[in-house]
Short mmCIF file of C-alpha atoms and ligand atoms in Angstrom, two decimals:
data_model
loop_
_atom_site.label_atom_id
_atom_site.label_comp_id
_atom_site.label_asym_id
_atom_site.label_seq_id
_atom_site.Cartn_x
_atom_site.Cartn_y
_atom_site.Cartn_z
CA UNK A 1 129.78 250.50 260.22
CA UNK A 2 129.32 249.73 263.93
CA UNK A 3 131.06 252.07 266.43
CA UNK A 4 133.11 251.50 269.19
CA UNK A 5 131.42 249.99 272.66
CA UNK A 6 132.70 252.03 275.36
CA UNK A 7 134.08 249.64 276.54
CA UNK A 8 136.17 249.26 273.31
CA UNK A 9 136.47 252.90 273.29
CA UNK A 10 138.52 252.88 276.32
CA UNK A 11 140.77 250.09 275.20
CA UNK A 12 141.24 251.70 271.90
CA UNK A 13 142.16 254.90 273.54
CA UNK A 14 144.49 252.94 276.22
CA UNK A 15 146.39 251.33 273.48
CA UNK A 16 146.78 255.02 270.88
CA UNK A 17 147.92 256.67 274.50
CA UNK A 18 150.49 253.52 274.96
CA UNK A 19 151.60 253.13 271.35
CA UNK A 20 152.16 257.37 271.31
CA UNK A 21 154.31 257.67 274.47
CA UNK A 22 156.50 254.55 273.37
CA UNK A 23 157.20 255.99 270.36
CA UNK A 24 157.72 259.43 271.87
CA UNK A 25 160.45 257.75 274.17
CA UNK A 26 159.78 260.65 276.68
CA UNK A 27 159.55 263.70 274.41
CA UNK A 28 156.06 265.02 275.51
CA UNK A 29 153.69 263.94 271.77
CA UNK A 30 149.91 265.17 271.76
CA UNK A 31 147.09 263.35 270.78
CA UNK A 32 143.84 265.04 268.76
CA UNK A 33 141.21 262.66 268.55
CA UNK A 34 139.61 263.45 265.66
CA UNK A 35 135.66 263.38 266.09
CA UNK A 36 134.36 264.26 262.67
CA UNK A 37 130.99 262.15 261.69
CA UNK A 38 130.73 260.98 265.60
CA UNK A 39 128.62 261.68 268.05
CA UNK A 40 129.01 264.07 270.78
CA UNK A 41 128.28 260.68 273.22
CA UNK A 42 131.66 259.48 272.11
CA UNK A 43 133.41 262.88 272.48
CA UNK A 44 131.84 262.67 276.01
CA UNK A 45 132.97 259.58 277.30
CA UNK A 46 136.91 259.73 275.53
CA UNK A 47 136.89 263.44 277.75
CA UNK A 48 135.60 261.32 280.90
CA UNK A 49 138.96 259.08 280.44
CA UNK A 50 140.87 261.90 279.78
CA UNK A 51 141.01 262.85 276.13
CA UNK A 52 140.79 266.92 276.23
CA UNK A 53 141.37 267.92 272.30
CA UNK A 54 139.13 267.29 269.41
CA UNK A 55 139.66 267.67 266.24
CA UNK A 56 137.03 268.30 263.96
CA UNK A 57 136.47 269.10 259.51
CA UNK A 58 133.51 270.76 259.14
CA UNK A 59 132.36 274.55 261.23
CA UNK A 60 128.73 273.30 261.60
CA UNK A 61 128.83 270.07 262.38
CA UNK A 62 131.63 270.81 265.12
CA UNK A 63 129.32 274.13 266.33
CA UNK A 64 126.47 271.45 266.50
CA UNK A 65 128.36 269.47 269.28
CA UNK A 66 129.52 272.25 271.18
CA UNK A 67 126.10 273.00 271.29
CA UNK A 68 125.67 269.67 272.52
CA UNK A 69 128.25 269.17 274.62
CA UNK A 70 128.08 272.56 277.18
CA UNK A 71 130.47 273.04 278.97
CA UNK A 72 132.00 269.97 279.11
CA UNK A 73 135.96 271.39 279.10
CA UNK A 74 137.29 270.34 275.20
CA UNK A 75 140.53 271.89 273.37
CA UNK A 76 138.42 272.44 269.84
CA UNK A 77 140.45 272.13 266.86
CA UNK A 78 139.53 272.83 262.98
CA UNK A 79 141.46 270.44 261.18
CA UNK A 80 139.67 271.08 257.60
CA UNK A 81 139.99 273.02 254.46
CA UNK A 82 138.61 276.80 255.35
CA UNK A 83 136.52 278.84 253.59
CA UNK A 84 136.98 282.12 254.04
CA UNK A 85 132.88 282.86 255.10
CA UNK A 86 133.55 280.65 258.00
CA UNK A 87 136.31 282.44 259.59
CA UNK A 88 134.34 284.36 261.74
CA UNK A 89 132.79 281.03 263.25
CA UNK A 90 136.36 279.87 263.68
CA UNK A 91 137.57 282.53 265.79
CA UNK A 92 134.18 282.38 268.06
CA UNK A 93 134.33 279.23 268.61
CA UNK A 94 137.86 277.32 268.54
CA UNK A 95 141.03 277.18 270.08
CA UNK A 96 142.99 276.14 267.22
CA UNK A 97 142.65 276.32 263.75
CA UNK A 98 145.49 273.65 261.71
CA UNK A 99 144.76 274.44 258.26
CA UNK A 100 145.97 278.14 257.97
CA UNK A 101 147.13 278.04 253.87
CA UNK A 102 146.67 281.25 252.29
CA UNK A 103 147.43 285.07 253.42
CA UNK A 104 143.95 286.30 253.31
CA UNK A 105 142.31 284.45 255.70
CA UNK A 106 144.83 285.75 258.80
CA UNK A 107 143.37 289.37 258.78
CA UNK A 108 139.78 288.44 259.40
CA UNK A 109 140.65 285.48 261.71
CA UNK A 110 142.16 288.03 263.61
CA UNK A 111 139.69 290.26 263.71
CA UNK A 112 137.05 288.35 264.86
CA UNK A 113 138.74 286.84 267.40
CA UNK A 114 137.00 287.75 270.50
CA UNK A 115 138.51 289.72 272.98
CA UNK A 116 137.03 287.79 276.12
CA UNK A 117 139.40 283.94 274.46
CA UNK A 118 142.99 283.55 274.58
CA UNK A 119 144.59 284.05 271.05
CA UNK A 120 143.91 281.67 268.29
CA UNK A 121 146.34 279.05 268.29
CA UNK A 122 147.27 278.57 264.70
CA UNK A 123 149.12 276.29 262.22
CA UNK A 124 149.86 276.86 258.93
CA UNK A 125 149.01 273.50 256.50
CA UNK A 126 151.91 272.58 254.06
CA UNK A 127 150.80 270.84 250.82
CA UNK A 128 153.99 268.91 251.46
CA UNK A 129 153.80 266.31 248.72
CA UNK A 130 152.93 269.14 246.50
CA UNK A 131 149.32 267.77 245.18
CA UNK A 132 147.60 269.74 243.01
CA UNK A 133 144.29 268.81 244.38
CA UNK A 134 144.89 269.32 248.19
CA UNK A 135 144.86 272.09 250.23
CA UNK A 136 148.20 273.79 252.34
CA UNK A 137 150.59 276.29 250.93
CA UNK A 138 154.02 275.30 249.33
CA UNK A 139 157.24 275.16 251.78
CA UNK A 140 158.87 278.57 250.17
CA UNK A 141 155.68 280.17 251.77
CA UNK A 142 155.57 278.95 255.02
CA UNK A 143 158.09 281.83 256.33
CA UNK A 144 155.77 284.85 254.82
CA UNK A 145 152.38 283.36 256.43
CA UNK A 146 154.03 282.94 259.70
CA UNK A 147 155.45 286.27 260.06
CA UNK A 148 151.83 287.62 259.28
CA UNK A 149 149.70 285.23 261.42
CA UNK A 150 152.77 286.10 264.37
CA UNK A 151 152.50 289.73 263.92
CA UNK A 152 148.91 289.50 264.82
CA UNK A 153 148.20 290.10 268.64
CA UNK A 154 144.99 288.07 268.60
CA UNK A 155 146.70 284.64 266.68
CA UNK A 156 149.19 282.28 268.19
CA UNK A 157 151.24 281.07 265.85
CA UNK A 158 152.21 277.55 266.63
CA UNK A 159 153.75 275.51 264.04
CA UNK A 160 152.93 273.46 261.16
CA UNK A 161 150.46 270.72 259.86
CA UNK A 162 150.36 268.54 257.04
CA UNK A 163 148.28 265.82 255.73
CA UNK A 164 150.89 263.65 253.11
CA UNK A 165 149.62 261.55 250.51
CA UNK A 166 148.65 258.17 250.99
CA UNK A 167 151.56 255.65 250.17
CA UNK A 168 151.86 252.24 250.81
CA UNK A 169 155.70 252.29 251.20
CA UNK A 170 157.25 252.98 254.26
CA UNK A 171 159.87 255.14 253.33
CA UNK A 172 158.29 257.60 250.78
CA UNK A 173 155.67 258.15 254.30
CA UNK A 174 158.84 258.65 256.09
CA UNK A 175 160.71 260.84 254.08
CA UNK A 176 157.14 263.47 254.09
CA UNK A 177 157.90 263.21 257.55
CA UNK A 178 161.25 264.09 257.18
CA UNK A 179 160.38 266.97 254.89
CA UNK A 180 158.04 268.32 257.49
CA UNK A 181 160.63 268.11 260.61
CA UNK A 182 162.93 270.41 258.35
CA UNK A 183 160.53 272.56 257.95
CA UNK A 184 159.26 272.97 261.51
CA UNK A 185 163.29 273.34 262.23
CA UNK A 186 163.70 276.14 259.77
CA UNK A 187 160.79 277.74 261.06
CA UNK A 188 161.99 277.72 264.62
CA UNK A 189 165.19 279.62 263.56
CA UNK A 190 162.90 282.28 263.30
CA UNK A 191 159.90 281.73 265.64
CA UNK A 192 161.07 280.37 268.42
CA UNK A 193 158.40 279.90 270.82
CA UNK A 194 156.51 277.30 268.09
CA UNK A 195 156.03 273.91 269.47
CA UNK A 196 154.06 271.86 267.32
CA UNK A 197 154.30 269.58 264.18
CA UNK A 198 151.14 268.15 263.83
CA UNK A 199 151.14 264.80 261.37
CA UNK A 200 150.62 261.41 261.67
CA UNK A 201 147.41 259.65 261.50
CA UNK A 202 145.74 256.57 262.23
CA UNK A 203 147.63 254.28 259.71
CA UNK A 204 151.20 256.28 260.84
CA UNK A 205 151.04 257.98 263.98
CA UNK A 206 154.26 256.08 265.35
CA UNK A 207 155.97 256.71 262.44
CA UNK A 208 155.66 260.17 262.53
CA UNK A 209 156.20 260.73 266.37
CA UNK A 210 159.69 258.34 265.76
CA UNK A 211 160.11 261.66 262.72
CA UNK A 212 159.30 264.51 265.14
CA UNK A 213 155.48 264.64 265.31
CA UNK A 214 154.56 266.68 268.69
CA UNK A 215 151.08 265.99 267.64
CA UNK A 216 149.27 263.29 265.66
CA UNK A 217 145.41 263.17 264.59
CA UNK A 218 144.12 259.83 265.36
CA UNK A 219 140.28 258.79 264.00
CA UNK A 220 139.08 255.64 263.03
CA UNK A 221 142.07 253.67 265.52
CA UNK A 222 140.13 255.44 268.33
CA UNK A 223 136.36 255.48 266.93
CA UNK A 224 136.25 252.44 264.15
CA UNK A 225 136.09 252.74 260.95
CA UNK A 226 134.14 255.71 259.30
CA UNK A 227 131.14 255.03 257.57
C1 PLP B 1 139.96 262.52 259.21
C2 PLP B 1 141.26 263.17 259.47
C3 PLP B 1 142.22 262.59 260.33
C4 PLP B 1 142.02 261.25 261.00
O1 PLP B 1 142.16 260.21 260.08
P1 PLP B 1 142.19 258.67 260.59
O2 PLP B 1 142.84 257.96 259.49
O3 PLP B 1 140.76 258.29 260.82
O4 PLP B 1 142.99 258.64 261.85
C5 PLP B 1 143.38 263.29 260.58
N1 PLP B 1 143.62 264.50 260.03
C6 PLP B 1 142.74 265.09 259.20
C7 PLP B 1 143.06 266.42 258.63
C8 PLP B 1 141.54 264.45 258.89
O5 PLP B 1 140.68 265.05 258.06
#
């Protein structure tokens, strides 16, 4: 599949910006463009109109672009499944990591961290549609893997992601949504410096900002289709 022009590039990125802040209505919403199977080109030119996170699946191919890409100034985020052997790469080399599911990767996250970067900005991923074949931890465990990533000096803990399943009807996509803003809510009683509720994609990013969404990860609306 062709990619974007840059010249298409820049109106694609135009109209996510534009689409985002509408549906925000003036609450501040984030936008990740997610750069997985492009080219650190692309990454380069959406930073040049003013993209500054990038969200990425896999540790090598993302530490392969860094590489690449200097020290142009990018907000890194993991936004795939983790295996445990790569936390160490993680904490070198992000600033956030979304898909925090499971106790035992917090203690070495944390302790690899280096002491020279800012905490590690961390979400924990909620399986919130309860699949059996997708990653993210189960609502009732949210609360126990956010007191441990929080009582961690060297992790920020920062909120929640989730990636719901696919459905073609608006309102089972909305009610996810819904599922994940109560959620986040609940998990402010407690924590209340978190700030982020990362969902929404390509196919739903409005919807989800109109449902709470502080963050959405936008792909193949910015870049074109993946191949
Ligand atoms: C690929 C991916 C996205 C972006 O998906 P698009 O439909 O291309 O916008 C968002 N979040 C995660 C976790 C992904 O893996």
């Amino acid at each position: 599949m062709q990619e974007q022009s840059s010249k298409s590039l820049e109106a694609a990125w135009l109209s996510v910006t534009q689409r985002a802040n509408s549906a925000a209505a003036g609450r501040p919403v984030r936008i990740l463009a997610v750069s997985k199977t492009r080219p650190a080109a692309l990454i380069r030119s959406l930073v040049a109109l003013g993209q500054q996170a990038f969200g990425e699946n896999y540790v090598q191919e993302a530490l392969g672009k860094q590489a690449e890409l200097g020290d142009t100034a990018i907000e890194w985020h993991m936004i795939g499944p983790l295996q445990s052997n790569k936390c160490k790469d993680v904490a070198e080399h992000f600033d956030w990591l979304q898909t925090v599911d499971r106790a035992r990767l917090i203690e070495p996250l944390a302790r690899f961290r280096p002491a020279h970067l800012p905490p590690l900005n961390v979400l924990v991923q909620v399986n919130i549609d309860d699949e059996p074949s997708k990653a993210g931890c189960q609502p009732g465990q949210i609360a126990g893997l956010a007191d441990s990533i929080a009582a961690h000096p060297r992790l920020r803990l920062r909120g929640l992601m989730a990636i719901p399943a696919p459905a073609a009807d608006v309102g089972i996509r909305r009610a996810a949504f819904v599922r994940m803003r109560t959620c986040f809510e609940r998990l402010r009683d407690s924590h209340r410096d978190v700030d982020t509720l990362s969902i929404g994609m390509s196919d739903d990013f409005e919807l989800a900002i109109t449902e709470g969404a502080t963050m959405v990860r936008v792909g193949s609306l910015l870049f074109g289709p993946r191949a």
